[in-house]
Coordinates of C-alpha atoms in Angstrom, one line a residue:
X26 CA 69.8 36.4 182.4
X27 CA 69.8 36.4 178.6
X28 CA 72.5 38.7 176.9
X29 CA 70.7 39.0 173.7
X30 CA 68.0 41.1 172.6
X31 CA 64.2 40.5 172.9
X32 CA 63.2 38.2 170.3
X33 CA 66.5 37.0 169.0
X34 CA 67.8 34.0 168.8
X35 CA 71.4 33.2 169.4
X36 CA 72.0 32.3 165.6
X37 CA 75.8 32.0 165.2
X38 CA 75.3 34.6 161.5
X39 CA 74.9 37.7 164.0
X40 CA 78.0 39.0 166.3
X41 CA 76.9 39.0 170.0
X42 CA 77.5 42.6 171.7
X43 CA 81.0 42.7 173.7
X44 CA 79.9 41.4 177.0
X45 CA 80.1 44.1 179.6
X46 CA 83.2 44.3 181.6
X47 CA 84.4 41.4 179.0
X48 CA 86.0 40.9 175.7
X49 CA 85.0 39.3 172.4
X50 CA 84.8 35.8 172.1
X51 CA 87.7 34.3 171.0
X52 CA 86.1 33.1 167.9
X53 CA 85.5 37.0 166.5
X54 CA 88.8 38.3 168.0
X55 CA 91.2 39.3 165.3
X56 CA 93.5 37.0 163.6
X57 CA 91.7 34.1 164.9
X58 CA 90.2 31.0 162.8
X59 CA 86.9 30.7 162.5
X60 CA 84.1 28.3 160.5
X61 CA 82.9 30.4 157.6
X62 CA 80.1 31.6 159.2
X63 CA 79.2 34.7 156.0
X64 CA 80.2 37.3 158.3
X65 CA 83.7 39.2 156.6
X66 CA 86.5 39.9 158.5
X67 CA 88.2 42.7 156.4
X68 CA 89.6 40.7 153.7
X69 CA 88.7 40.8 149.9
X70 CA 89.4 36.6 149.0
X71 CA 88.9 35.9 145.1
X72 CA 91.7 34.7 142.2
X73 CA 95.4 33.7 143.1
X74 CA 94.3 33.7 146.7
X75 CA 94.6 37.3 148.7
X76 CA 93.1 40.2 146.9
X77 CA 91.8 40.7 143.5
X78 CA 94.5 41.3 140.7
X79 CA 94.0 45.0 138.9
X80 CA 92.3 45.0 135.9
X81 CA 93.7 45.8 132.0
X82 CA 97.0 45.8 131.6
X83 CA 99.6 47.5 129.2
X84 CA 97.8 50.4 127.5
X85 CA 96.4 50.3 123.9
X86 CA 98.5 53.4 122.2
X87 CA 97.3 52.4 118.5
X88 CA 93.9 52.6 119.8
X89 CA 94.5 56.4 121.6
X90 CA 96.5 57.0 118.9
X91 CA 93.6 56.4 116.2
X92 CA 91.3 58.7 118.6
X93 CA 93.9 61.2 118.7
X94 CA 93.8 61.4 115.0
X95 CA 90.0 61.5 114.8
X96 CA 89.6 64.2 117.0
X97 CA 92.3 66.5 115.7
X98 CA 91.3 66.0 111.7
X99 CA 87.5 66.9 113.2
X100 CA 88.7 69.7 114.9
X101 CA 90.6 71.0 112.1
X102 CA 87.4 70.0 109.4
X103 CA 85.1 72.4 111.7
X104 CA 88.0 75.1 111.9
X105 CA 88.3 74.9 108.3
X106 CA 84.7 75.2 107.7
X107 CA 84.2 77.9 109.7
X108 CA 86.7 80.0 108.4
X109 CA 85.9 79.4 105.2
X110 CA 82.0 81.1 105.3
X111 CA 84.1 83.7 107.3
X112 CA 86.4 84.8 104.8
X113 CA 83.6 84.6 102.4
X114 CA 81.6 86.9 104.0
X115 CA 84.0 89.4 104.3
X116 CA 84.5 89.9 100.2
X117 CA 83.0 93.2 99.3
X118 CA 80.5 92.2 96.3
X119 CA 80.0 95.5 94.9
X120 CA 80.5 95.1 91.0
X121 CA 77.5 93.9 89.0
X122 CA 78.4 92.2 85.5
X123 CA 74.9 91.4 85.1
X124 CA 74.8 95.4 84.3
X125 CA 77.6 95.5 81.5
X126 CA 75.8 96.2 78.1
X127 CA 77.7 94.8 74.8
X128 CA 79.8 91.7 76.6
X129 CA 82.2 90.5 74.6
X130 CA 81.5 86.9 74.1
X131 CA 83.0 84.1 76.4
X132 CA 86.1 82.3 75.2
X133 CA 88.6 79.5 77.0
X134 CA 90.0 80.2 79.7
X135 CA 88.9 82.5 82.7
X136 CA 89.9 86.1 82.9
X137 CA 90.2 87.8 85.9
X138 CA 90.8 91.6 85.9
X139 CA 93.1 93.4 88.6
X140 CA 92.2 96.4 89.8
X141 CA 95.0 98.6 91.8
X142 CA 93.0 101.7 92.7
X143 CA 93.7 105.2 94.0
X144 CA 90.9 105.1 96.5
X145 CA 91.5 107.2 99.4
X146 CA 89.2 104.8 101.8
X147 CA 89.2 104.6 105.7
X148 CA 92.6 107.3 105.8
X149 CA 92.9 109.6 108.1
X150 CA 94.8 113.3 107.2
X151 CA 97.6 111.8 108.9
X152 CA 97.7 108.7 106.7
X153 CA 97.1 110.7 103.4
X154 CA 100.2 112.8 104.6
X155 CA 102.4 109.7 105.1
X156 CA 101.3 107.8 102.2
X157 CA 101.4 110.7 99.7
X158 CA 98.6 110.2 98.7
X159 CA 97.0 113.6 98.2
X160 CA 93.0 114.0 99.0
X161 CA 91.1 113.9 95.7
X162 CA 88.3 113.2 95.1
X163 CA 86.4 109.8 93.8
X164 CA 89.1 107.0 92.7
X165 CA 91.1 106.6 89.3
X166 CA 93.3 103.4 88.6
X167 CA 96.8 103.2 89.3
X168 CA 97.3 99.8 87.6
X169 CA 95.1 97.0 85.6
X170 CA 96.3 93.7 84.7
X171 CA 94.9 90.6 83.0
X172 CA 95.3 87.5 84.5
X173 CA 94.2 85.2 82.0
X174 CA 94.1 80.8 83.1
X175 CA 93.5 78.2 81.5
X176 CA 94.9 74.4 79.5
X177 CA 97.9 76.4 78.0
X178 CA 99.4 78.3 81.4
X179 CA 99.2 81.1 83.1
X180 CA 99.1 85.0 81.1
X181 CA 99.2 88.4 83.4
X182 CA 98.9 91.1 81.1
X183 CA 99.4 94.7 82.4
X184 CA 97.5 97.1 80.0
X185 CA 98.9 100.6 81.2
X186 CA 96.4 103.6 82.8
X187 CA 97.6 105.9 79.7
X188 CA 96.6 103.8 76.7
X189 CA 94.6 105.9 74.4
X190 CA 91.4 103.5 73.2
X191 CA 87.8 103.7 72.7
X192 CA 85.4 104.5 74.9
X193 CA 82.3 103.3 74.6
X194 CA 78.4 105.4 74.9
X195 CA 77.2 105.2 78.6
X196 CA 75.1 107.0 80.7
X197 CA 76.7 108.6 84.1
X198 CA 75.1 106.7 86.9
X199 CA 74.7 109.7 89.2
X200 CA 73.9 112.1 85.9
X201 CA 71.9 110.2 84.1
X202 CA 73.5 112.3 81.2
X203 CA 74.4 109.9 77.9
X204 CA 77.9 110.2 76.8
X205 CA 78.7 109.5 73.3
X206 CA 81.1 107.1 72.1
X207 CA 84.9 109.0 72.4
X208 CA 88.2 108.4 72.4
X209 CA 90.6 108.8 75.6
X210 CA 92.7 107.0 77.7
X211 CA 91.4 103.9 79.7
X212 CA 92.0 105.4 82.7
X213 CA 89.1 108.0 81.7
X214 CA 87.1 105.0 81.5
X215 CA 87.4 104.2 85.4
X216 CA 86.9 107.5 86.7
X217 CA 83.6 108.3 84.9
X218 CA 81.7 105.3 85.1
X219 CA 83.8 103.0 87.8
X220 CA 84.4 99.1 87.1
X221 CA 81.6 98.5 85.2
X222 CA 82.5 100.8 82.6
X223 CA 86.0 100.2 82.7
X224 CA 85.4 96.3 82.5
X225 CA 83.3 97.6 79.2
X226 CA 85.9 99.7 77.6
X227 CA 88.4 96.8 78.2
X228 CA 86.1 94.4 76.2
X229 CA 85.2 96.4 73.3
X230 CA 89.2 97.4 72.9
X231 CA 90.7 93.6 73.6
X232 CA 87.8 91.6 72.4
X233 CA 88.0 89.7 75.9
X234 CA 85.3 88.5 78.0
X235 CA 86.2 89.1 82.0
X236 CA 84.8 86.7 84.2
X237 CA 85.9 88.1 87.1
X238 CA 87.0 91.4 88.6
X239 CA 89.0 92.1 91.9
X240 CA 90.0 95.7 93.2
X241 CA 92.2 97.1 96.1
X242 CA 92.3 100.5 96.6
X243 CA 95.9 102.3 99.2
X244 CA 94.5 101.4 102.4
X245 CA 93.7 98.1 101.9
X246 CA 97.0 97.6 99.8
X247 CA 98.9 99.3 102.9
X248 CA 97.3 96.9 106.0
X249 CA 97.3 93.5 103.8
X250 CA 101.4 94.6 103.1
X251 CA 101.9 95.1 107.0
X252 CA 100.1 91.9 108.0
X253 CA 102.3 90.1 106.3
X254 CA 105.1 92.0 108.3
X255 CA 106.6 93.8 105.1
X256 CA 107.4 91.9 101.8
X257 CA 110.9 91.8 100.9
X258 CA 112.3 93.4 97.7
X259 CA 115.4 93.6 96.0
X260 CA 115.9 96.7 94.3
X261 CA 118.7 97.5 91.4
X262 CA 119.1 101.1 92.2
X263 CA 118.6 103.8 94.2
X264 CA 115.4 105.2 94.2
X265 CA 114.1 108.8 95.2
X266 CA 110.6 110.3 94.1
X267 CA 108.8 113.1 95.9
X268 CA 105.7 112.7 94.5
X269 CA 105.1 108.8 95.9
X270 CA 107.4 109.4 98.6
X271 CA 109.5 106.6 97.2
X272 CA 113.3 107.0 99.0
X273 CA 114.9 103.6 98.7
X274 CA 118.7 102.5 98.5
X275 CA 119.8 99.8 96.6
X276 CA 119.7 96.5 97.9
X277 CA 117.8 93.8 99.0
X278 CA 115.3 95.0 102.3
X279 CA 112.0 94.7 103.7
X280 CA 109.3 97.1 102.8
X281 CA 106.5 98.0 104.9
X282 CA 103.2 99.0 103.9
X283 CA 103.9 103.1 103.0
X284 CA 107.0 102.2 101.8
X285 CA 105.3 99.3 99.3
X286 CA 102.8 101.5 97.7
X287 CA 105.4 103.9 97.2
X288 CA 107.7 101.6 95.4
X289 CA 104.6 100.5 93.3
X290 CA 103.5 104.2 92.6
X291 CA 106.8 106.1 92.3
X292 CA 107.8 106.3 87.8
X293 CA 109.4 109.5 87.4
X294 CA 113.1 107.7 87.7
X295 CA 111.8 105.2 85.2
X296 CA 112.8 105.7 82.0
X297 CA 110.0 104.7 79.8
X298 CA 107.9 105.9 82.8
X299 CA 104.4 104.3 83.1
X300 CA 105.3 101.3 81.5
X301 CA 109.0 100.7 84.0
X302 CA 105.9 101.2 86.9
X303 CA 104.1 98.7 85.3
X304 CA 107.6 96.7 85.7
X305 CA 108.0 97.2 89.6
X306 CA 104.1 96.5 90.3
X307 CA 104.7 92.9 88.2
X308 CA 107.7 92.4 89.9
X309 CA 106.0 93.5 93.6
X310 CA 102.6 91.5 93.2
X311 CA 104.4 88.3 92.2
X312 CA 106.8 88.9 95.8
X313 CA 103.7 89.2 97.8
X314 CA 101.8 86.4 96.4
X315 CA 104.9 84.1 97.1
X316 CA 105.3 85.4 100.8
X317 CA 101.7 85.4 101.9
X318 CA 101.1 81.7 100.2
X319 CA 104.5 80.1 102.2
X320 CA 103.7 78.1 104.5
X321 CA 105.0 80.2 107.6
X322 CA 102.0 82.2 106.2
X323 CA 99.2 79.8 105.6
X324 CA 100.4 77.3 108.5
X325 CA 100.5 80.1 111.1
X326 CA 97.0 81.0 112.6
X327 CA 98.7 84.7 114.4
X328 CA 99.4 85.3 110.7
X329 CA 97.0 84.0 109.0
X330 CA 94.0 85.6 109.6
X331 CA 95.4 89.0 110.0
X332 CA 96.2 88.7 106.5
X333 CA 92.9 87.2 105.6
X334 CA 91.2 89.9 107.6
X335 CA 93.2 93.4 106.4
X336 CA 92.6 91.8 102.3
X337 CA 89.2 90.4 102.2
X338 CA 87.4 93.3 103.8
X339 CA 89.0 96.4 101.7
X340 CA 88.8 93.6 98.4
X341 CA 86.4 94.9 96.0
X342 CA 85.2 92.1 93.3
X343 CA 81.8 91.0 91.5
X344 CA 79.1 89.7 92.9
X345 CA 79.7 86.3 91.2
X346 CA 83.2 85.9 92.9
X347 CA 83.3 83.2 95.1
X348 CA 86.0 82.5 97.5
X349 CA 87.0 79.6 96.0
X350 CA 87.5 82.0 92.9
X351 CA 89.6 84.1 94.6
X352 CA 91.7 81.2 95.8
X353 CA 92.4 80.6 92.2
X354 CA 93.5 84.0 91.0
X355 CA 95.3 84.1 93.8
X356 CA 97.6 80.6 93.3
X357 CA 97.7 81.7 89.8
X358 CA 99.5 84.4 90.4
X359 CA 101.4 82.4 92.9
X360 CA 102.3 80.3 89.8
X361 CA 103.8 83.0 87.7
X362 CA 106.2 83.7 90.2
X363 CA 107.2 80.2 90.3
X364 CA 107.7 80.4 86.3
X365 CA 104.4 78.8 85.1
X366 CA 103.1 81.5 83.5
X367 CA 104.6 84.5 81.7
X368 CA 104.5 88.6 82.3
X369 CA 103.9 90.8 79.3
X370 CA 102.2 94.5 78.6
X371 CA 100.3 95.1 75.8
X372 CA 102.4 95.1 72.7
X373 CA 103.1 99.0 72.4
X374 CA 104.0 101.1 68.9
X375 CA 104.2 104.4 70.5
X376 CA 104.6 105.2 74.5
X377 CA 104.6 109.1 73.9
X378 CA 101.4 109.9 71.5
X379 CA 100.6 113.2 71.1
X380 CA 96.6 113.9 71.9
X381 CA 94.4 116.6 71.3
X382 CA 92.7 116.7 75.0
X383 CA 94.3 114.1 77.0
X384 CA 98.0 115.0 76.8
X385 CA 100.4 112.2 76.0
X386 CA 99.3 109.2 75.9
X387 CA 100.4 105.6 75.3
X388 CA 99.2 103.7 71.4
X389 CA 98.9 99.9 71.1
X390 CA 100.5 98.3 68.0
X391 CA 97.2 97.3 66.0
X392 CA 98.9 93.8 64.7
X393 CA 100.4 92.7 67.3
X394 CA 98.1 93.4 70.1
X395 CA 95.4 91.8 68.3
X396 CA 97.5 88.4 67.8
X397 CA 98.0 88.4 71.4
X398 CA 94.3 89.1 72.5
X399 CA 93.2 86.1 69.9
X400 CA 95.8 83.7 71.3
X401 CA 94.2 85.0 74.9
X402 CA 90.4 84.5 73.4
X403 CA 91.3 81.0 72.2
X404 CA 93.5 79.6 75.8
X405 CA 96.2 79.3 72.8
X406 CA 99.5 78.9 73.2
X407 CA 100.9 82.7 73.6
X408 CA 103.5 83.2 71.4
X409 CA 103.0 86.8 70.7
X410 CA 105.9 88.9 72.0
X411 CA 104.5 92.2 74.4
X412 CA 106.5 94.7 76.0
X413 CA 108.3 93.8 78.8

């Protein structure tokens, strides 16, 4: 009887079925020779005889290495990117120079104007006790400064709260009432018609056209100081004011954000007063511009954006200011730190002027002033000697 299927043929390319009771045939037992008859027996022939060698060989680095790069410098392009329309969005654009009547006309140079502001913003009771800050109402200027740019260096200019100047005809935004043209200090300016009016009074008085206008007000000055994790200060002597809250020995130490407006605030231990405040808040905005642009700052994400985050979104500024504007004011003030620029206040003739309505107040010296504010106009050279 035929051992193979129905129809099949006993073609020697198929394997017969073990026979029963039997064994394979010798030829398709294992290990033994056999014609190459296209039926595999469990081993892979090719090159060099047994097996087939592995593919490649020593890894390309340059080539992961050139990845590597591409897909970091991508990864940081997007991150930048991103961040960048994020930080932009969080500048408050609330100051329209569109609306400023009279503008003095542009000259060289750009002028930004720095705004340090009693606003009593997003504080709690508790924070208003702390910070000393008092609860009045509506916001008057603690400190202005000029930070003037351009071909010849870098100028910041501190033109103190007290100094008695013009004050041009407006109309009260909320009133509508028309104030005449008067006479009081600039501070006066601020508190009854905000920026815009201020930005006007500083004009007509200087002659300078500001192109930009930036403004902080003690909450936002407090939470961009603590980000940070304090800025450090060296102070030449002891200092104790109740009405800041100022209580500070001597020394070098780090100063947190209470503690930094009250150094910035605190004048009664001053001699010359207003003007030795305008001194510390120099000598304290040129520290914290040199700590928050280091690079354990800038090159530190956990920091980074905390500090972005707590100064952009309590920043006032026009509505024209860019980020990229911001950036600048912010390096150049960087740069006077680093010595290329100077520090000067207003040339003064008399710090304690006698007034009819406004108590004592602080009187430019006509000449001298006006040099300064030309050399400004023009991005000339400064060589006109301010207070310092």
């Amino acid at each position: 009887m035929n051992d193979w299927p129905q129809n099949r043929t006993n073609d020697a390319r198929a394997v017969p079925p073990t026979r029963r009771g039997g064994s394979l045939p010798p030829q398709y037992r294992p290990g033994a020779s056999h014609p190459d008859n296209g039926y595999s027996t469990g081993q892979v022939h090719g090159r060099g005889g047994r097996g087939r060698t592995p593919r490649g060989g020593a890894p390309n680095w340059g080539r992961r290495i050139k990845i590597g790069a591409i897909v970091i410098l991508g990864t940081l392009l997007v991150v930048a990117t991103v961040t960048y329309f994020w930080a932009d969005s969080q500048l408050r654009r609330e100051v329209d120079l569109g609306k400023i009547q009279d503008r003095a006309p542009s000259g060289s140079g750009t002028n930004y104007l720095i705004v340090g502001s009693d606003s009593r913003e997003g504080l709690s009771e508790q924070d208003k006790k702390e910070m000393h800050t008092g609860s009045a109402d509506g916001k008057r200027t603690d400190s202005m400064m000029i930070l003037h740019t351009g071909d010849n260096g870098t100028t910041m200019l501190s033109l103190p709260r007290d100094s008695y100047v013009t004050i041009p005809a407006f109309t009260g935004e909320k009133s509508g009432k028309h104030y005449p043209q008067s006479t009081h200090k600039l501070n006066q300016a601020f508190a009854d018609g905000g920026a815009e009016l201020l930005i006007r009074a500083i004009e007509f008085n200087t002659g300078l056209h500001i192109d930009h206008y930036a403004e902080i007000g003690f909450g936002g000055f407090r939470s961009l100081v603590d980000s940070l994790g304090g800025v450090d200060m060296c102070i030449d002597k002891p200092i104790k004011d109740r009405d800041s809250g100022a209580d500070f020995k001597a020394g070098c130490q780090t100063l947190n954000g209470t503690q930094s407006l009250a150094f910035v605030r605190q004048r009664h231990q001053e001699a010359d007063q207003d003007l030795g405040r305008m001194r510390n808040q120099q000598k304290f905005l040129n520290t914290l511009a040199k700590q928050a642009a280091s690079p354990s700052t800038i090159l530190n994400p956990f920091r980074l954006y905390p500090v972005i985050g707590s100064g952009l979104d309590t920043l006032i500024v026009d509505k024209d200011m860019g980020l990229w504007d911001l950036t600048s004011m912010f390096w150049a003030m960087k740069g006077v730190t680093g010595g290329d620029g100077q520090q000067l206040t207003v040339p003064i003739s008399n710090p304690n002027l006698p007034t009819r309505s406004d108590g004592v107040a602080v009187k430019w010296d006509p000449v001298k002033s006006k040099q300064l504010f030309d050399q400004l106009k023009k991005d000339e050279k400064v060589t006109a000697s301010g207070s310092r």
